[in-house]
PDB file of C-alpha atoms in Angstrom:
ATOM      1  CA  ARG A   1      -6.598 -12.874  -7.565  1.00  0.00           C
ATOM      2  CA  GLY A   2      -9.142 -12.793  -4.761  1.00  0.00           C
ATOM      3  CA  GLU A   3     -11.516 -10.347  -3.528  1.00  0.00           C
ATOM      4  CA  ILE A   4     -10.799  -6.748  -2.471  1.00  0.00           C
ATOM      5  CA  ALA A   5     -12.449  -5.605   0.819  1.00  0.00           C
ATOM      6  CA  PHE A   6     -11.321  -1.993   0.441  1.00  0.00           C
ATOM      7  CA  ALA A   7      -9.550   0.296  -1.667  1.00  0.00           C
ATOM      8  CA  LEU A   8      -7.769   3.264  -0.184  1.00  0.00           C
ATOM      9  CA  VAL A   9      -7.727   5.989  -2.811  1.00  0.00           C
ATOM     10  CA  GLY A  10      -5.444   9.155  -2.604  1.00  0.00           C
ATOM     11  CA  LYS A  11      -4.445  11.721  -5.275  1.00  0.00           C
ATOM     12  CA  GLU A  12      -1.185  10.003  -5.826  1.00  0.00           C
ATOM     13  CA  LYS A  13      -1.451   6.497  -4.534  1.00  0.00           C
ATOM     14  CA  ILE A  14      -3.988   3.651  -4.362  1.00  0.00           C
ATOM     15  CA  PHE A  15      -3.896   0.755  -1.960  1.00  0.00           C
ATOM     16  CA  THR A  16      -6.080  -2.392  -1.889  1.00  0.00           C
ATOM     17  CA  VAL A  17      -7.002  -4.445   1.215  1.00  0.00           C
ATOM     18  CA  PRO A  18      -7.782  -8.009   0.282  1.00  0.00           C
ATOM     19  CA  GLY A  19     -10.603 -10.068   1.640  1.00  0.00           C
ATOM     20  CA  ALA A  20     -14.228 -10.182   2.060  1.00  0.00           C
ATOM     21  CA  LEU A  21     -16.859  -9.271   4.773  1.00  0.00           C
ATOM     22  CA  ASN A  22     -14.731 -10.433   7.737  1.00  0.00           C
ATOM     23  CA  GLU A  23     -11.799  -8.089   6.576  1.00  0.00           C
ATOM     24  CA  GLN A  24     -14.316  -5.249   6.066  1.00  0.00           C
ATOM     25  CA  LYS A  25     -15.541  -5.683   9.646  1.00  0.00           C
ATOM     26  CA  LYS A  26     -12.077  -5.739  11.113  1.00  0.00           C
ATOM     27  CA  VAL A  27     -10.991  -2.561   9.044  1.00  0.00           C
ATOM     28  CA  SER A  28     -14.190  -0.814   9.935  1.00  0.00           C
ATOM     29  CA  LYS A  29     -13.680  -1.548  13.616  1.00  0.00           C
ATOM     30  CA  VAL A  30     -10.114  -0.218  13.639  1.00  0.00           C
ATOM     31  CA  LEU A  31     -11.299   2.993  11.812  1.00  0.00           C
ATOM     32  CA  ASP A  32     -14.100   3.553  14.233  1.00  0.00           C
ATOM     33  CA  GLU A  33     -11.802   3.206  17.183  1.00  0.00           C
ATOM     34  CA  MET A  34      -9.244   5.550  15.528  1.00  0.00           C
ATOM     35  CA  SER A  35     -12.077   8.074  14.977  1.00  0.00           C
ATOM     36  CA  VAL A  36     -13.241   7.904  18.604  1.00  0.00           C
ATOM     37  CA  GLU A  37      -9.814   8.341  19.897  1.00  0.00           C
ATOM     38  CA  GLY A  38      -9.387  11.496  17.674  1.00  0.00           C
ATOM     39  CA  GLU A  39      -6.589  10.010  15.556  1.00  0.00           C
ATOM     40  CA  ILE A  40      -8.384  10.417  12.310  1.00  0.00           C
ATOM     41  CA  GLU A  41     -11.697  12.065  11.101  1.00  0.00           C
ATOM     42  CA  LEU A  42     -14.110   9.929   9.079  1.00  0.00           C
ATOM     43  CA  ILE A  43     -16.620  11.332   6.780  1.00  0.00           C
ATOM     44  CA  TYR A  44     -19.209   9.129   5.120  1.00  0.00           C
ATOM     45  CA  TYR A  45     -20.277   9.964   1.595  1.00  0.00           C
ATOM     46  CA  GLY A  46     -23.203   8.641  -0.197  1.00  0.00           C
ATOM     47  CA  LEU A  47     -21.778   9.269  -3.669  1.00  0.00           C
ATOM     48  CA  LYS A  48     -18.128   8.750  -4.666  1.00  0.00           C
ATOM     49  CA  GLU A  49     -18.572  11.856  -6.826  1.00  0.00           C
ATOM     50  CA  ASP A  50     -18.866  14.074  -3.663  1.00  0.00           C
ATOM     51  CA  ALA A  51     -15.720  12.525  -2.078  1.00  0.00           C
ATOM     52  CA  ARG A  52     -13.820  12.987  -5.278  1.00  0.00           C
ATOM     53  CA  GLU A  53     -14.866  16.679  -5.306  1.00  0.00           C
ATOM     54  CA  ASP A  54     -13.739  17.208  -1.555  1.00  0.00           C
ATOM     55  CA  MET A  55     -10.471  15.576  -2.490  1.00  0.00           C
ATOM     56  CA  GLY A  56      -9.885  17.858  -5.474  1.00  0.00           C
ATOM     57  CA  LYS A  57     -10.570  20.722  -3.133  1.00  0.00           C
ATOM     58  CA  GLY A  58      -7.853  19.397  -0.658  1.00  0.00           C
ATOM     59  CA  GLU A  59     -10.522  18.967   1.937  1.00  0.00           C
ATOM     60  CA  ILE A  60      -9.739  15.255   2.219  1.00  0.00           C
ATOM     61  CA  ASP A  61      -6.379  13.260   1.672  1.00  0.00           C
ATOM     62  CA  TYR A  62      -7.826   9.669   1.166  1.00  0.00           C
ATOM     63  CA  VAL A  63     -11.143   7.897   0.453  1.00  0.00           C
ATOM     64  CA  PHE A  64     -11.921   4.391   1.583  1.00  0.00           C
ATOM     65  CA  ILE A  65     -14.092   2.500  -0.931  1.00  0.00           C
ATOM     66  CA  ARG A  66     -15.751  -0.603   0.267  1.00  0.00           C
ATOM     67  CA  LYS A  67     -16.856  -3.239  -1.979  1.00  0.00           C
ATOM     68  CA  ALA A  68     -20.698  -3.182  -2.264  1.00  0.00           C
ATOM     69  CA  PRO A  69     -22.340  -6.492  -1.185  1.00  0.00           C
ATOM     70  CA  SER A  70     -24.520  -8.236  -3.691  1.00  0.00           C
ATOM     71  CA  LYS A  71     -28.090  -9.134  -2.952  1.00  0.00           C
ATOM     72  CA  GLU A  72     -27.094 -12.496  -2.583  1.00  0.00           C
ATOM     73  CA  GLU A  73     -24.420 -11.885  -0.008  1.00  0.00           C
ATOM     74  CA  VAL A  74     -26.952  -9.885   2.029  1.00  0.00           C
ATOM     75  CA  MET A  75     -29.340 -12.719   1.928  1.00  0.00           C
ATOM     76  CA  GLU A  76     -26.764 -15.266   2.940  1.00  0.00           C
ATOM     77  CA  LEU A  77     -25.777 -13.136   5.879  1.00  0.00           C
ATOM     78  CA  VAL A  78     -29.327 -12.591   6.998  1.00  0.00           C
ATOM     79  CA  LYS A  79     -29.973 -16.368   6.828  1.00  0.00           C
ATOM     80  CA  ARG A  80     -26.977 -16.755   9.280  1.00  0.00           C
ATOM     81  CA  GLY A  81     -28.479 -14.278  11.619  1.00  0.00           C
ATOM     82  CA  GLU A  82     -25.597 -11.891  11.074  1.00  0.00           C
ATOM     83  CA  VAL A  83     -25.557  -8.163  10.200  1.00  0.00           C
ATOM     84  CA  TYR A  84     -23.326  -5.859   8.129  1.00  0.00           C
ATOM     85  CA  SER A  85     -21.328  -2.882   9.675  1.00  0.00           C
ATOM     86  CA  PRO A  86     -23.240   0.343   9.853  1.00  0.00           C
ATOM     87  CA  LYS A  87     -23.652   2.182   6.650  1.00  0.00           C
ATOM     88  CA  THR A  88     -22.551  -0.973   4.481  1.00  0.00           C
ATOM     89  CA  THR A  89     -25.992  -1.462   2.884  1.00  0.00           C
ATOM     90  CA  ARG A  90     -26.618   2.327   2.519  1.00  0.00           C
ATOM     91  CA  HIS A  91     -29.002   3.394  -0.156  1.00  0.00           C
ATOM     92  CA  VAL A  92     -28.462   6.577  -2.188  1.00  0.00           C
ATOM     93  CA  LEU A  93     -31.737   8.267  -3.244  1.00  0.00           C
ATOM     94  CA  PRO A  94     -31.882   9.658  -6.815  1.00  0.00           C
ATOM     95  CA  PHE A  95     -33.498  13.028  -5.295  1.00  0.00           C
ATOM     96  CA  ILE A  96     -33.024  15.252  -2.373  1.00  0.00           C
ATOM     97  CA  PRO A  97     -35.739  14.862   0.115  1.00  0.00           C
ATOM     98  CA  ASP A  98     -37.629  17.707   1.211  1.00  0.00           C
ATOM     99  CA  LYS A  99     -36.531  19.175   4.612  1.00  0.00           C
ATOM    100  CA  ILE A 100     -39.243  18.653   7.277  1.00  0.00           C
ATOM    101  CA  ASP A 101     -38.853  20.460  10.615  1.00  0.00           C
ATOM    102  CA  VAL A 102     -40.911  18.589  13.263  1.00  0.00           C
ATOM    103  CA  LYS A 103     -40.373  19.088  17.080  1.00  0.00           C
ATOM    104  CA  LEU A 104     -39.458  15.701  18.540  1.00  0.00           C
ATOM    105  CA  GLU A 105     -42.377  16.075  21.129  1.00  0.00           C
ATOM    106  CA  ASP A 106     -44.813  16.253  18.431  1.00  0.00           C
ATOM    107  CA  LEU A 107     -43.880  12.885  17.142  1.00  0.00           C
ATOM    108  CA  PHE A 108     -45.169  11.308  20.393  1.00  0.00           C
TER     109      PHE A 108
END
């Protein structure tokens, strides 16, 4: 059956994009280019529940869900000197961090 690189989930339809890391990189590049050109608006979610809530409110039409890499896949990629696309290995904290307001010049 093969791996699925992405799933495109809407209220009425679900589409899948077969493949693995290389296909994820290709799709991510196309989406980023379309976003830069103003053809689509990309919103990154940490939790699928947040995306589902926004879809329920009609604020978004589709959600791209990417297969999360396993620890072994990450280690293999690192050994080859490669990197994942931005936000691929994003972590979700089980809490909301405190907001700290510090002027940039105070950090140096």
